[in-house]
């Protein structure tokens, strides 16, 4: 039986980890072992039928699973991988993660000699909500999941891709970790940074008691995402994110110049550039 279809284990049972477990349960995986540092979260997952066993530690998950999904915040995933490296090397379990930055986890796994045990994953279906309460039993159906192999780890990447496709109904796409991280810096981490920056600016304004309209609410939605996860993600991918932020600054500079000069033609061209791009996303 292919990996992940006998006994899968999740370290972290929040929105993503809980959804992996829940969807695996719905797909008929007979044993699902879950660990959460928040006991109530594990209990909620068990009551929902997302897991069959509550583990007392990450080590118990590693010892009991043929596929382990690291679904904690990024820095915690790196720590768990390091702590359990010897157990992973000597055992039979394959390991993947759901971290939004792939370079650090792939590099660490390679340094730990886990090239034939680990492949990185990143499902593109996150939510700004947190905890098992935000988990969904069909979250990954039809979603793209990037899978990043280690050197000499293509066989593991194939097994992990098969799990995402056959168990979770996702669309796995194999992508090099460095390419993934630069792409996500522009398409995910920059939007998060911009949303948070707008929320910070609005919070510092003197608009006390003002009812903010849909523009402010929609644009700042991502700012409600988990702080620990995004702090880890931005720090771990800071070089690529800084590159994207510099380009964003240039776009803002163009807007400032048009407004400062009262140049309606330049402002119109600036707005039309953004309009054209956004419309292109829907075609």
Short mmCIF file of C-alpha atoms in Angstrom, two decimals:
data_model
loop_
_atom_site.label_atom_id
_atom_site.label_comp_id
_atom_site.label_asym_id
_atom_site.label_seq_id
_atom_site.Cartn_x
_atom_site.Cartn_y
_atom_site.Cartn_z
CA UNK A 1 0.00 0.00 0.00
CA UNK A 2 1.46 3.42 -0.94
CA UNK A 3 2.87 5.63 1.79
CA UNK A 4 0.42 7.66 3.83
CA UNK A 5 -2.47 5.25 3.30
CA UNK A 6 -1.77 2.91 6.22
CA UNK A 7 -0.97 5.29 9.07
CA UNK A 8 -0.39 9.01 8.63
CA UNK A 9 0.72 11.32 11.40
CA UNK A 10 0.34 15.04 11.85
CA UNK A 11 2.47 17.24 14.08
CA UNK A 12 0.23 20.28 14.33
CA UNK A 13 -3.56 20.14 13.98
CA UNK A 14 -4.43 23.71 13.03
CA UNK A 15 -6.15 24.89 9.86
CA UNK A 16 -3.75 23.09 7.52
CA UNK A 17 -2.62 20.12 9.63
CA UNK A 18 -6.15 19.46 10.80
CA UNK A 19 -7.43 19.59 7.23
CA UNK A 20 -4.80 17.09 6.05
CA UNK A 21 -5.86 14.69 8.80
CA UNK A 22 -9.56 15.22 8.19
CA UNK A 23 -9.30 14.72 4.46
CA UNK A 24 -7.14 11.61 4.99
CA UNK A 25 -9.81 10.22 7.30
CA UNK A 26 -12.53 10.87 4.72
CA UNK A 27 -10.32 9.11 2.13
CA UNK A 28 -10.20 5.96 4.24
CA UNK A 29 -6.73 6.06 5.82
CA UNK A 30 -7.29 3.61 8.70
CA UNK A 31 -5.02 5.15 11.33
CA UNK A 32 -4.35 8.86 11.83
CA UNK A 33 -2.10 9.93 14.69
CA UNK A 34 -2.13 13.59 15.65
CA UNK A 35 -0.15 15.74 18.04
CA UNK A 36 -0.84 19.31 19.08
CA UNK A 37 0.84 21.33 21.83
CA UNK A 38 -2.68 22.60 22.55
CA UNK A 39 -4.49 19.53 24.00
CA UNK A 40 -7.95 20.95 23.30
CA UNK A 41 -7.09 21.16 19.61
CA UNK A 42 -6.21 17.45 19.47
CA UNK A 43 -9.43 16.61 21.32
CA UNK A 44 -11.45 18.64 18.80
CA UNK A 45 -9.75 16.82 15.92
CA UNK A 46 -10.52 13.45 17.48
CA UNK A 47 -14.16 14.37 18.12
CA UNK A 48 -14.53 15.47 14.49
CA UNK A 49 -13.12 12.15 13.29
CA UNK A 50 -10.05 13.80 11.76
CA UNK A 51 -7.67 11.61 13.82
CA UNK A 52 -7.99 8.19 15.40
CA UNK A 53 -5.19 8.56 17.96
CA UNK A 54 -3.95 11.47 20.06
CA UNK A 55 -0.17 11.37 20.45
CA UNK A 56 1.54 12.65 23.58
CA UNK A 57 4.62 13.88 21.70
CA UNK A 58 5.98 14.44 18.19
CA UNK A 59 8.25 11.42 18.72
CA UNK A 60 5.19 9.19 19.16
CA UNK A 61 3.82 10.41 15.83
CA UNK A 62 7.13 9.67 14.12
CA UNK A 63 7.28 6.16 15.58
CA UNK A 64 3.74 5.23 14.56
CA UNK A 65 3.34 6.65 11.02
CA UNK A 66 4.48 5.79 7.54
CA UNK A 67 4.02 9.45 6.51
CA UNK A 68 4.57 12.35 8.92
CA UNK A 69 3.24 15.81 8.08
CA UNK A 70 4.94 18.69 9.89
CA UNK A 71 2.18 21.27 10.23
CA UNK A 72 3.45 23.52 13.02
CA UNK A 73 4.67 27.11 12.42
CA UNK A 74 7.83 27.22 10.26
CA UNK A 75 10.42 27.62 13.03
CA UNK A 76 8.77 24.85 15.05
CA UNK A 77 8.80 22.54 12.00
CA UNK A 78 12.54 23.10 11.65
CA UNK A 79 13.05 22.32 15.34
CA UNK A 80 10.96 19.14 15.19
CA UNK A 81 12.82 17.96 12.09
CA UNK A 82 16.14 18.50 13.87
CA UNK A 83 14.96 16.86 17.10
CA UNK A 84 13.63 13.76 15.35
CA UNK A 85 16.32 13.42 12.67
CA UNK A 86 17.86 10.28 14.18
CA UNK A 87 14.43 8.64 14.48
CA UNK A 88 13.60 9.51 10.87
CA UNK A 89 16.97 8.21 9.62
CA UNK A 90 16.56 4.85 11.37
CA UNK A 91 12.82 4.43 10.74
CA UNK A 92 10.63 3.85 7.73
CA UNK A 93 8.48 6.97 7.82
CA UNK A 94 8.62 9.52 5.04
CA UNK A 95 8.28 13.18 6.03
CA UNK A 96 6.81 16.29 4.47
CA UNK A 97 5.74 19.69 5.75
CA UNK A 98 3.30 22.45 4.84
CA UNK A 99 5.61 25.42 5.42
CA UNK A 100 5.25 28.40 3.08
CA UNK A 101 9.05 28.65 2.71
CA UNK A 102 10.81 25.62 1.29
CA UNK A 103 14.53 26.49 1.22
CA UNK A 104 15.20 26.29 4.98
CA UNK A 105 13.43 22.96 5.50
CA UNK A 106 14.96 21.37 2.41
CA UNK A 107 18.45 22.62 3.33
CA UNK A 108 18.15 21.42 6.93
CA UNK A 109 16.84 18.01 5.90
CA UNK A 110 19.75 17.60 3.52
CA UNK A 111 22.26 18.62 6.21
CA UNK A 112 20.70 16.03 8.53
CA UNK A 113 21.13 13.26 5.96
CA UNK A 114 17.41 12.90 5.27
CA UNK A 115 17.54 13.21 1.48
CA UNK A 116 15.67 9.94 1.00
CA UNK A 117 13.19 10.55 3.79
CA UNK A 118 11.98 14.14 3.28
CA UNK A 119 10.29 16.18 0.56
CA UNK A 120 8.96 19.69 1.16
CA UNK A 121 5.32 20.58 0.47
CA UNK A 122 3.33 23.80 0.33
CA UNK A 123 -0.42 23.69 -0.34
CA UNK A 124 -1.79 26.90 -1.86
CA UNK A 125 -5.04 26.99 0.06
CA UNK A 126 -4.21 28.70 3.30
CA UNK A 127 -6.57 30.81 5.37
CA UNK A 128 -6.09 33.77 7.68
CA UNK A 129 -8.02 31.82 10.33
CA UNK A 130 -6.16 29.62 12.80
CA UNK A 131 -6.66 26.49 14.88
CA UNK A 132 -8.57 23.29 14.19
CA UNK A 133 -11.78 25.32 14.08
CA UNK A 134 -10.53 26.61 10.70
CA UNK A 135 -9.83 23.09 9.34
CA UNK A 136 -11.96 21.75 6.50
CA UNK A 137 -12.44 18.15 5.31
CA UNK A 138 -12.13 19.20 1.64
CA UNK A 139 -9.65 22.09 1.85
CA UNK A 140 -7.13 20.60 -0.60
CA UNK A 141 -9.50 19.27 -3.23
CA UNK A 142 -8.41 20.81 -6.52
CA UNK A 143 -5.74 22.95 -4.83
CA UNK A 144 -2.19 23.25 -6.12
CA UNK A 145 0.44 21.80 -3.78
CA UNK A 146 4.08 22.56 -4.51
CA UNK A 147 6.42 19.66 -3.76
CA UNK A 148 10.15 20.38 -3.43
CA UNK A 149 12.52 17.39 -3.69
CA UNK A 150 15.89 17.15 -1.96
CA UNK A 151 18.99 16.07 -3.89
CA UNK A 152 18.59 12.33 -4.59
CA UNK A 153 15.09 12.58 -3.16
CA UNK A 154 12.91 12.32 -6.25
CA UNK A 155 11.44 9.00 -5.12
CA UNK A 156 10.26 10.57 -1.85
CA UNK A 157 8.85 13.55 -3.77
CA UNK A 158 6.92 11.13 -5.99
CA UNK A 159 5.44 9.36 -2.95
CA UNK A 160 4.48 12.67 -1.32
CA UNK A 161 2.96 13.92 -4.58
CA UNK A 162 0.96 10.71 -4.83
CA UNK A 163 -0.37 11.25 -1.29
CA UNK A 164 -1.52 14.78 -2.06
CA UNK A 165 -3.21 13.70 -5.28
CA UNK A 166 -4.82 10.38 -4.35
CA UNK A 167 -5.63 10.97 -0.69
CA UNK A 168 -6.31 14.72 -0.61
CA UNK A 169 -7.50 15.31 -4.17
CA UNK A 170 -4.89 18.04 -4.69
CA UNK A 171 -2.84 18.94 -7.76
CA UNK A 172 0.85 18.41 -6.93
CA UNK A 173 3.44 20.48 -8.82
CA UNK A 174 7.12 19.65 -8.35
CA UNK A 175 9.20 22.81 -7.96
CA UNK A 176 12.74 23.54 -6.82
CA UNK A 177 12.82 25.12 -3.35
CA UNK A 178 14.69 28.27 -4.39
CA UNK A 179 12.34 28.94 -7.27
CA UNK A 180 9.36 28.31 -4.99
CA UNK A 181 10.56 30.77 -2.37
CA UNK A 182 11.12 33.60 -4.86
CA UNK A 183 7.73 32.97 -6.48
CA UNK A 184 5.92 32.95 -3.13
CA UNK A 185 7.73 36.08 -1.95
CA UNK A 186 5.94 37.95 -4.75
CA UNK A 187 2.60 36.18 -4.83
CA UNK A 188 1.97 35.43 -1.14
CA UNK A 189 4.45 37.06 1.24
CA UNK A 190 4.33 40.51 -0.40
CA UNK A 191 0.50 40.64 -0.33
CA UNK A 192 0.62 39.67 3.35
CA UNK A 193 3.16 42.40 4.06
CA UNK A 194 1.12 45.01 2.18
CA UNK A 195 -2.10 44.03 3.98
CA UNK A 196 -0.36 44.21 7.34
CA UNK A 197 1.27 47.54 6.47
CA UNK A 198 -2.12 49.01 5.59
CA UNK A 199 -3.57 47.67 8.84
CA UNK A 200 -0.68 49.23 10.80
CA UNK A 201 -1.20 52.59 9.03
CA UNK A 202 -4.94 52.54 9.67
CA UNK A 203 -4.35 51.58 13.28
CA UNK A 204 -2.01 54.55 13.73
CA UNK A 205 -4.46 56.99 12.17
CA UNK A 206 -6.75 59.27 14.16
CA UNK A 207 -9.88 57.74 12.63
CA UNK A 208 -11.22 56.65 15.98
CA UNK A 209 -14.75 55.31 15.91
CA UNK A 210 -14.91 55.38 12.13
CA UNK A 211 -16.72 52.50 10.46
CA UNK A 212 -14.30 51.30 7.84
CA UNK A 213 -15.85 50.33 4.52
CA UNK A 214 -15.36 47.18 2.44
CA UNK A 215 -12.20 48.51 0.77
CA UNK A 216 -10.30 48.72 4.05
CA UNK A 217 -11.80 45.50 5.39
CA UNK A 218 -11.15 43.45 2.24
CA UNK A 219 -7.64 44.77 1.72
CA UNK A 220 -6.58 44.14 5.33
CA UNK A 221 -8.13 40.65 5.59
CA UNK A 222 -4.72 38.96 5.47
CA UNK A 223 -3.52 41.06 8.39
CA UNK A 224 -5.71 38.86 10.61
CA UNK A 225 -3.46 35.85 9.89
CA UNK A 226 -1.42 34.13 12.59
CA UNK A 227 1.47 36.33 13.75
CA UNK A 228 3.88 33.52 14.68
CA UNK A 229 3.54 31.76 11.35
CA UNK A 230 4.00 34.94 9.32
CA UNK A 231 6.87 36.22 11.44
CA UNK A 232 8.69 32.93 10.82
CA UNK A 233 7.83 32.94 7.11
CA UNK A 234 8.99 36.51 6.48
CA UNK A 235 12.22 36.07 8.43
CA UNK A 236 13.05 32.76 6.73
CA UNK A 237 12.39 34.24 3.26
CA UNK A 238 13.55 37.78 3.98
CA UNK A 239 15.93 38.22 1.02
CA UNK A 240 13.29 37.32 -1.56
CA UNK A 241 10.66 39.35 0.29
CA UNK A 242 12.93 42.40 0.42
CA UNK A 243 13.37 42.15 -3.36
CA UNK A 244 9.59 42.15 -3.79
CA UNK A 245 9.15 45.01 -1.30
CA UNK A 246 11.69 47.12 -3.20
CA UNK A 247 9.64 46.65 -6.37
CA UNK A 248 6.50 47.60 -4.44
CA UNK A 249 8.26 50.75 -3.22
CA UNK A 250 9.03 51.70 -6.83
CA UNK A 251 5.35 51.33 -7.74
CA UNK A 252 4.41 53.53 -4.76
CA UNK A 253 7.02 56.08 -5.82
CA UNK A 254 5.36 56.33 -9.23
CA UNK A 255 2.03 57.06 -7.55
CA UNK A 256 3.57 59.68 -5.23
CA UNK A 257 5.25 61.41 -8.17
CA UNK A 258 2.01 61.59 -10.16
CA UNK A 259 0.13 63.03 -7.18
CA UNK A 260 2.90 65.44 -6.22
CA UNK A 261 3.09 66.82 -9.75
CA UNK A 262 -0.67 66.86 -10.25
CA UNK A 263 -0.05 64.75 -13.36
CA UNK A 264 -3.42 63.27 -14.26
CA UNK A 265 -2.09 61.52 -17.36
CA UNK A 266 0.61 59.74 -15.36
CA UNK A 267 -1.86 58.80 -12.62
CA UNK A 268 -4.30 57.43 -15.20
CA UNK A 269 -1.56 55.30 -16.77
CA UNK A 270 -0.55 54.02 -13.32
CA UNK A 271 -4.12 53.02 -12.46
CA UNK A 272 -4.66 51.43 -15.87
CA UNK A 273 -1.53 49.30 -15.41
CA UNK A 274 -2.95 47.90 -12.20
CA UNK A 275 -6.40 47.45 -13.74
CA UNK A 276 -4.98 45.55 -16.70
CA UNK A 277 -3.02 43.20 -14.46
CA UNK A 278 -5.97 42.48 -12.19
CA UNK A 279 -8.32 41.79 -15.08
CA UNK A 280 -5.72 39.42 -16.50
CA UNK A 281 -5.90 37.30 -13.37
CA UNK A 282 -9.52 36.47 -14.12
CA UNK A 283 -9.06 35.43 -17.75
#
